[in-house]
Amino acid sequence: MPGIAARRTQRLVLAAALLAAPAAFGQGADNPDSVKPQVSVAAGKPVQIAVLNPLKRDCSLGAAPTLRVPGLPKHGRVIATTASIATGKRNRCPDQKVSGQVVVYQANAQFTGFDEVQIEVETAEGEVRRATIRIEVTQAGLPAGQQRL
């Protein structure tokens, strides 16, 4: 079992990976939030599965959405953190930079196969959105759909 220092280091590495990722998330044409319905990732590596921003339908700044994870993954963990988000040019609210939430999944280091996460997001207006994200976890260093023999 990893010690406290190892867990802190792991959290810092994951946080650094999130901050180093491009800020142009949340690029759905009709939705200021972006949830990926299916992703592929190498075992033990973090992957972004959702970006939630506080923009209202009229593009004005609202309260941060409330995130719930009613369906936890069986073979990994989900981490939500605050990050700076740029909405992109094709978004309904183009070229805005706001502080939002980034949701990341990280599979257990030895797991390969499929995992699933269910999330719920409640907007400032009270609208509840639900999503199930299917995650394909591959062996480290191999593309999705391939395996070592």
Coordinates of N, CA and C in Angstrom, one line a residue:
M1 N 0.9 -1.2 0.0 CA 0.0 0.0 0.0 C 0.9 1.2 0.0
P2 N 0.6 2.2 -0.9 CA 1.5 3.4 -1.0 C 1.4 4.2 0.3
G3 N 2.5 4.9 0.6 CA 2.5 5.8 1.8 C 1.9 7.1 1.4
I4 N 1.8 7.9 2.5 CA 1.2 9.3 2.3 C 2.0 10.1 1.3
A5 N 3.3 10.0 1.3 CA 4.2 10.8 0.4 C 3.9 10.3 -1.0
A6 N 3.8 9.0 -1.3 CA 3.6 8.5 -2.6 C 2.2 8.9 -3.1
R7 N 1.2 8.9 -2.3 CA -0.2 9.4 -2.7 C -0.2 10.9 -3.0
R8 N 0.5 11.7 -2.2 CA 0.6 13.1 -2.5 C 1.3 13.3 -3.9
T9 N 2.4 12.6 -4.1 CA 3.1 12.7 -5.4 C 2.2 12.3 -6.5
Q10 N 1.5 11.2 -6.4 CA 0.6 10.8 -7.4 C -0.5 11.9 -7.7
R11 N -1.0 12.5 -6.7 CA -2.0 13.6 -6.9 C -1.4 14.8 -7.6
L12 N -0.2 15.1 -7.2 CA 0.5 16.3 -7.8 C 0.8 16.0 -9.3
V13 N 1.2 14.7 -9.6 CA 1.4 14.4 -11.0 C 0.2 14.5 -11.8
L14 N -0.9 14.0 -11.2 CA -2.2 14.0 -11.9 C -2.7 15.4 -12.1
A15 N -2.5 16.3 -11.1 CA -2.9 17.7 -11.2 C -2.0 18.4 -12.3
A16 N -0.8 18.1 -12.3 CA 0.1 18.7 -13.3 C -0.3 18.2 -14.7
A17 N -0.7 17.0 -14.9 CA -1.2 16.5 -16.2 C -2.4 17.2 -16.6
L18 N -3.3 17.5 -15.7 CA -4.5 18.3 -16.0 C -4.2 19.7 -16.4
L19 N -3.3 20.3 -15.7 CA -3.0 21.7 -16.0 C -2.2 21.8 -17.3
A20 N -1.4 20.8 -17.7 CA -0.7 20.8 -18.9 C -1.5 20.6 -20.1
A21 N -2.7 20.0 -19.9 CA -3.5 19.7 -21.1 C -4.0 20.9 -21.7
P22 N -4.4 20.9 -23.0 CA -4.9 22.1 -23.7 C -6.1 22.6 -23.0
A23 N -6.3 24.0 -23.1 CA -7.5 24.6 -22.4 C -8.7 24.6 -23.3
A24 N -8.6 24.2 -24.5 CA -9.8 24.2 -25.5 C -10.7 23.0 -25.3
F25 N -11.2 22.8 -24.1 CA -12.1 21.8 -23.9 C -13.5 22.3 -24.1
G26 N -14.6 21.5 -23.8 CA -15.9 22.1 -23.8 C -16.3 22.6 -25.1
Q27 N -16.1 21.9 -26.2 CA -16.3 22.4 -27.5 C -17.6 21.9 -28.2
G28 N -18.5 21.4 -27.4 CA -19.8 20.9 -28.0 C -20.5 22.1 -28.6
A29 N -21.1 21.9 -29.8 CA -21.7 23.0 -30.5 C -22.9 23.6 -29.8
D30 N -23.7 22.7 -29.2 CA -25.0 23.1 -28.5 C -24.8 23.1 -27.0
N31 N -23.7 22.7 -26.5 CA -23.6 22.5 -25.0 C -22.3 23.1 -24.5
P32 N -22.4 24.0 -23.6 CA -21.1 24.6 -23.1 C -20.3 23.6 -22.3
D33 N -20.9 22.5 -21.9 CA -20.2 21.4 -21.2 C -19.8 20.3 -22.2
S34 N -18.8 19.6 -21.9 CA -18.4 18.5 -22.8 C -18.2 17.2 -22.0
V35 N -18.9 16.2 -22.4 CA -18.8 14.9 -21.8 C -18.5 13.9 -22.9
K36 N -17.5 13.1 -22.7 CA -17.1 12.1 -23.8 C -17.8 10.8 -23.4
P37 N -18.7 10.3 -24.4 CA -19.4 9.1 -24.1 C -18.5 7.9 -24.1
Q38 N -17.4 7.9 -24.8 CA -16.5 6.8 -24.8 C -15.1 7.2 -25.0
V39 N -14.2 6.7 -24.2 CA -12.8 7.1 -24.3 C -11.9 5.8 -24.2
S40 N -10.7 5.9 -24.6 CA -9.7 4.9 -24.5 C -8.5 5.4 -23.8
V41 N -7.9 4.6 -22.9 CA -6.7 5.1 -22.1 C -5.8 3.9 -21.8
A42 N -4.5 4.1 -21.6 CA -3.6 3.1 -21.2 C -3.8 2.9 -19.7
A43 N -3.6 1.7 -19.2 CA -3.7 1.4 -17.8 C -2.9 2.3 -16.9
G44 N -3.4 2.8 -15.8 CA -2.7 3.7 -14.9 C -2.6 5.1 -15.3
K45 N -3.0 5.5 -16.6 CA -2.8 6.9 -17.1 C -4.2 7.6 -16.9
P46 N -4.1 8.9 -16.6 CA -5.3 9.7 -16.4 C -5.9 10.1 -17.8
V47 N -7.2 10.2 -17.9 CA -7.9 10.6 -19.1 C -9.0 11.5 -18.7
Q48 N -9.2 12.6 -19.4 CA -10.3 13.6 -19.2 C -11.6 13.0 -19.7
I49 N -12.6 12.9 -18.9 CA -13.9 12.4 -19.4 C -15.0 13.5 -19.5
A50 N -14.8 14.6 -18.8 CA -15.8 15.6 -18.8 C -15.2 17.0 -18.4
V51 N -15.8 18.0 -19.0 CA -15.5 19.4 -18.6 C -16.8 20.1 -18.4
L52 N -16.9 20.8 -17.2 CA -18.1 21.5 -16.8 C -17.8 22.9 -16.6
N53 N -18.5 23.8 -17.3 CA -18.3 25.2 -17.0 C -19.5 25.9 -16.5
P54 N -19.4 27.1 -15.9 CA -20.5 27.8 -15.3 C -21.3 28.7 -16.2
L55 N -21.2 28.6 -17.5 CA -21.9 29.4 -18.5 C -23.4 29.0 -18.6
K56 N -24.2 30.1 -18.5 CA -25.6 29.8 -18.7 C -26.0 29.7 -20.2
R57 N -27.2 29.4 -20.5 CA -27.6 29.2 -21.9 C -27.4 30.6 -22.7
D58 N -27.5 31.7 -22.0 CA -27.4 33.0 -22.7 C -25.9 33.4 -22.7
C59 N -25.0 32.5 -22.2 CA -23.5 32.8 -22.2 C -23.1 33.7 -21.1
S60 N -24.0 34.1 -20.2 CA -23.5 34.8 -19.0 C -23.0 33.9 -18.0
L61 N -22.1 34.4 -17.1 CA -21.5 33.6 -16.1 C -22.5 33.3 -15.0
G62 N -22.6 32.0 -14.6 CA -23.5 31.5 -13.6 C -22.8 30.8 -12.5
A63 N -23.5 30.2 -11.6 CA -22.9 29.5 -10.5 C -22.3 28.2 -11.1
A64 N -21.3 27.7 -10.5 CA -20.6 26.4 -10.9 C -21.7 25.3 -10.8
P65 N -21.7 24.4 -11.8 CA -22.6 23.3 -11.8 C -22.2 22.3 -10.7
T66 N -23.2 21.6 -10.2 CA -23.0 20.6 -9.1 C -22.7 19.2 -9.8
L67 N -21.6 18.6 -9.4 CA -21.2 17.3 -10.0 C -21.5 16.2 -9.0
R68 N -22.2 15.2 -9.4 CA -22.3 13.9 -8.6 C -21.9 12.8 -9.5
V69 N -21.3 11.7 -8.8 CA -20.9 10.5 -9.5 C -21.6 9.4 -8.8
P70 N -22.9 9.1 -9.3 CA -23.7 8.0 -8.7 C -23.2 6.6 -9.1
G71 N -22.5 6.5 -10.2 CA -21.9 5.3 -10.7 C -20.4 5.3 -10.7
L72 N -19.8 4.9 -9.6 CA -18.3 4.9 -9.5 C -17.7 3.8 -10.4
P73 N -16.5 4.0 -10.9 CA -15.9 3.0 -11.7 C -15.5 1.8 -10.8
K74 N -15.5 0.6 -11.4 CA -15.2 -0.6 -10.6 C -13.6 -0.9 -10.6
H75 N -13.0 -0.3 -11.6 CA -11.5 -0.6 -11.8 C -10.6 0.6 -11.9
G76 N -11.1 1.7 -11.2 CA -10.3 2.9 -11.2 C -10.9 3.9 -10.3
R77 N -10.6 5.2 -10.6 CA -11.1 6.3 -9.7 C -11.4 7.5 -10.6
V78 N -12.3 8.4 -10.0 CA -12.7 9.6 -10.7 C -12.2 10.7 -9.8
I79 N -11.6 11.7 -10.5 CA -11.1 12.9 -9.8 C -11.7 14.1 -10.5
A80 N -12.2 15.1 -9.7 CA -12.7 16.3 -10.3 C -11.8 17.4 -9.7
T81 N -11.4 18.4 -10.6 CA -10.6 19.5 -10.1 C -11.1 20.8 -10.9
T82 N -10.7 21.9 -10.3 CA -11.0 23.2 -10.9 C -9.9 23.6 -11.9
A83 N -10.3 24.1 -13.1 CA -9.3 24.5 -14.1 C -9.8 25.6 -14.9
S84 N -8.9 26.3 -15.6 CA -9.3 27.3 -16.5 C -9.7 26.7 -17.8
I85 N -10.9 27.0 -18.3 CA -11.4 26.4 -19.5 C -11.7 27.5 -20.6
A86 N -11.2 27.2 -21.8 CA -11.5 28.0 -23.0 C -12.6 27.3 -23.8
T87 N -13.7 28.0 -24.2 CA -14.8 27.3 -24.8 C -14.6 27.0 -26.3
G88 N -13.6 27.6 -26.9 CA -13.4 27.3 -28.3 C -14.3 28.1 -29.3
K89 N -13.9 28.1 -30.5 CA -14.6 28.9 -31.5 C -16.0 28.4 -31.9
R90 N -16.1 27.0 -31.9 CA -17.4 26.4 -32.4 C -18.4 26.2 -31.3
N91 N -18.1 26.6 -30.1 CA -19.1 26.5 -29.0 C -20.2 27.5 -29.1
R92 N -21.3 27.2 -28.5 CA -22.4 28.1 -28.5 C -22.0 29.5 -27.8
C93 N -21.1 29.4 -26.9 CA -20.5 30.6 -26.2 C -19.1 30.7 -26.6
P94 N -18.7 31.2 -27.8 CA -17.4 31.1 -28.3 C -16.4 31.9 -27.6
D95 N -15.1 31.4 -27.6 CA -14.0 32.2 -27.1 C -14.1 32.8 -25.7
Q96 N -14.6 32.1 -24.8 CA -14.7 32.5 -23.4 C -13.8 31.7 -22.6
K97 N -13.1 32.4 -21.6 CA -12.3 31.6 -20.7 C -12.9 31.8 -19.3
V98 N -13.2 30.6 -18.7 CA -13.9 30.6 -17.4 C -13.2 29.6 -16.5
S99 N -13.5 29.7 -15.2 CA -13.0 28.6 -14.3 C -14.1 27.6 -14.2
G100 N -13.8 26.3 -14.5 CA -14.7 25.2 -14.5 C -14.2 24.0 -13.8
Q101 N -14.9 22.9 -14.0 CA -14.4 21.6 -13.4 C -14.0 20.7 -14.5
V102 N -12.9 20.0 -14.3 CA -12.5 19.0 -15.2 C -12.6 17.6 -14.5
V103 N -13.2 16.6 -15.1 CA -13.4 15.3 -14.5 C -12.5 14.3 -15.2
V104 N -11.7 13.6 -14.4 CA -10.7 12.7 -14.9 C -10.9 11.3 -14.4
Y105 N -10.7 10.3 -15.2 CA -10.7 8.9 -14.8 C -9.3 8.4 -14.9
Q106 N -8.9 7.6 -13.9 CA -7.6 6.9 -13.9 C -7.9 5.4 -13.5
A107 N -7.5 4.5 -14.4 CA -7.7 3.1 -14.2 C -6.6 2.6 -13.2
N108 N -6.9 1.5 -12.5 CA -5.9 0.8 -11.8 C -4.7 0.4 -12.7
A109 N -3.5 0.4 -12.2 CA -2.3 0.2 -13.0 C -2.3 -1.2 -13.7
Q110 N -2.9 -2.2 -13.1 CA -2.8 -3.5 -13.7 C -4.1 -3.9 -14.4
F111 N -5.1 -3.1 -14.5 CA -6.3 -3.4 -15.1 C -6.3 -3.2 -16.6
T112 N -6.9 -4.1 -17.4 CA -7.2 -3.8 -18.8 C -8.6 -4.4 -19.1
G113 N -9.3 -3.7 -19.9 CA -10.7 -4.1 -20.2 C -11.6 -2.9 -20.3
F114 N -12.8 -3.1 -19.9 CA -13.8 -2.0 -20.0 C -14.2 -1.6 -18.6
D115 N -14.4 -0.3 -18.4 CA -14.9 0.3 -17.1 C -16.0 1.3 -17.5
E116 N -16.7 1.7 -16.5 CA -17.8 2.7 -16.8 C -18.0 3.6 -15.6
V117 N -18.3 4.9 -15.9 CA -18.5 5.9 -14.9 C -19.9 6.6 -15.3
Q118 N -20.7 6.8 -14.2 CA -21.9 7.6 -14.4 C -21.8 8.9 -13.7
I119 N -22.1 10.0 -14.4 CA -22.0 11.3 -13.7 C -23.4 12.0 -13.9
E120 N -23.7 12.9 -13.0 CA -24.8 13.8 -13.0 C -24.3 15.2 -12.8
V121 N -24.9 16.1 -13.6 CA -24.5 17.5 -13.5 C -25.8 18.3 -13.3
E122 N -25.8 19.1 -12.3 CA -27.0 20.0 -12.1 C -26.5 21.4 -12.3
T123 N -27.2 22.1 -13.3 CA -26.8 23.4 -13.7 C -27.4 24.4 -12.7
A124 N -26.9 25.7 -12.8 CA -27.4 26.7 -11.9 C -28.9 26.9 -12.0
E125 N -29.4 26.6 -13.2 CA -30.9 26.7 -13.5 C -31.7 25.5 -13.0
G126 N -31.0 24.5 -12.4 CA -31.7 23.4 -11.9 C -31.8 22.2 -12.9
E127 N -31.3 22.4 -14.1 CA -31.4 21.3 -15.1 C -30.4 20.2 -14.7
V128 N -30.9 18.9 -14.7 CA -30.0 17.8 -14.4 C -29.7 17.1 -15.7
R129 N -28.4 16.9 -15.9 CA -27.9 16.1 -17.1 C -27.2 14.9 -16.5
R130 N -27.5 13.7 -17.2 CA -26.9 12.4 -16.8 C -26.1 11.9 -17.9
A131 N -25.0 11.3 -17.6 CA -24.2 10.6 -18.7 C -23.5 9.4 -18.2
T132 N -23.4 8.4 -19.0 CA -22.6 7.2 -18.7 C -21.4 7.2 -19.7
I133 N -20.2 7.1 -19.1 CA -19.0 7.2 -20.0 C -18.4 5.8 -19.9
R134 N -18.2 5.2 -21.1 CA -17.6 3.9 -21.2 C -16.1 4.1 -21.5
I135 N -15.3 3.4 -20.8 CA -13.8 3.6 -20.9 C -13.2 2.2 -21.2
E136 N -12.4 2.3 -22.3 CA -11.6 1.1 -22.7 C -10.2 1.3 -22.1
V137 N -9.8 0.4 -21.3 CA -8.4 0.5 -20.7 C -7.5 -0.5 -21.4
T138 N -6.5 0.0 -22.0 CA -5.6 -0.9 -22.7 C -4.2 -1.0 -21.9
Q139 N -3.4 -2.0 -22.4 CA -2.1 -2.1 -21.8 C -1.3 -0.9 -22.1
A140 N -0.5 -0.5 -21.1 CA 0.3 0.7 -21.4 C 1.2 0.6 -22.6
G141 N 1.2 1.6 -23.4 CA 2.0 1.6 -24.6 C 1.4 1.0 -25.9
L142 N 0.1 0.4 -25.8 CA -0.5 -0.1 -26.9 C -1.8 0.7 -27.3
P143 N -2.0 0.9 -28.6 CA -3.3 1.6 -29.0 C -4.5 0.7 -28.7
A144 N -5.7 1.4 -28.6 CA -6.9 0.7 -28.3 C -7.1 -0.4 -29.3
G145 N -7.7 -1.5 -28.9 CA -8.0 -2.6 -29.8 C -6.8 -3.6 -30.0
Q146 N -5.6 -3.3 -29.5 CA -4.5 -4.2 -29.6 C -4.1 -4.7 -28.3
Q147 N -3.5 -5.9 -28.3 CA -3.0 -6.5 -27.0 C -1.7 -7.3 -27.3
R148 N -0.9 -7.4 -26.2 CA 0.3 -8.2 -26.3 C 0.0 -9.6 -26.3
L149 N 0.7 -10.4 -27.1 CA 0.6 -11.8 -27.1 C 1.7 -12.5 -26.4

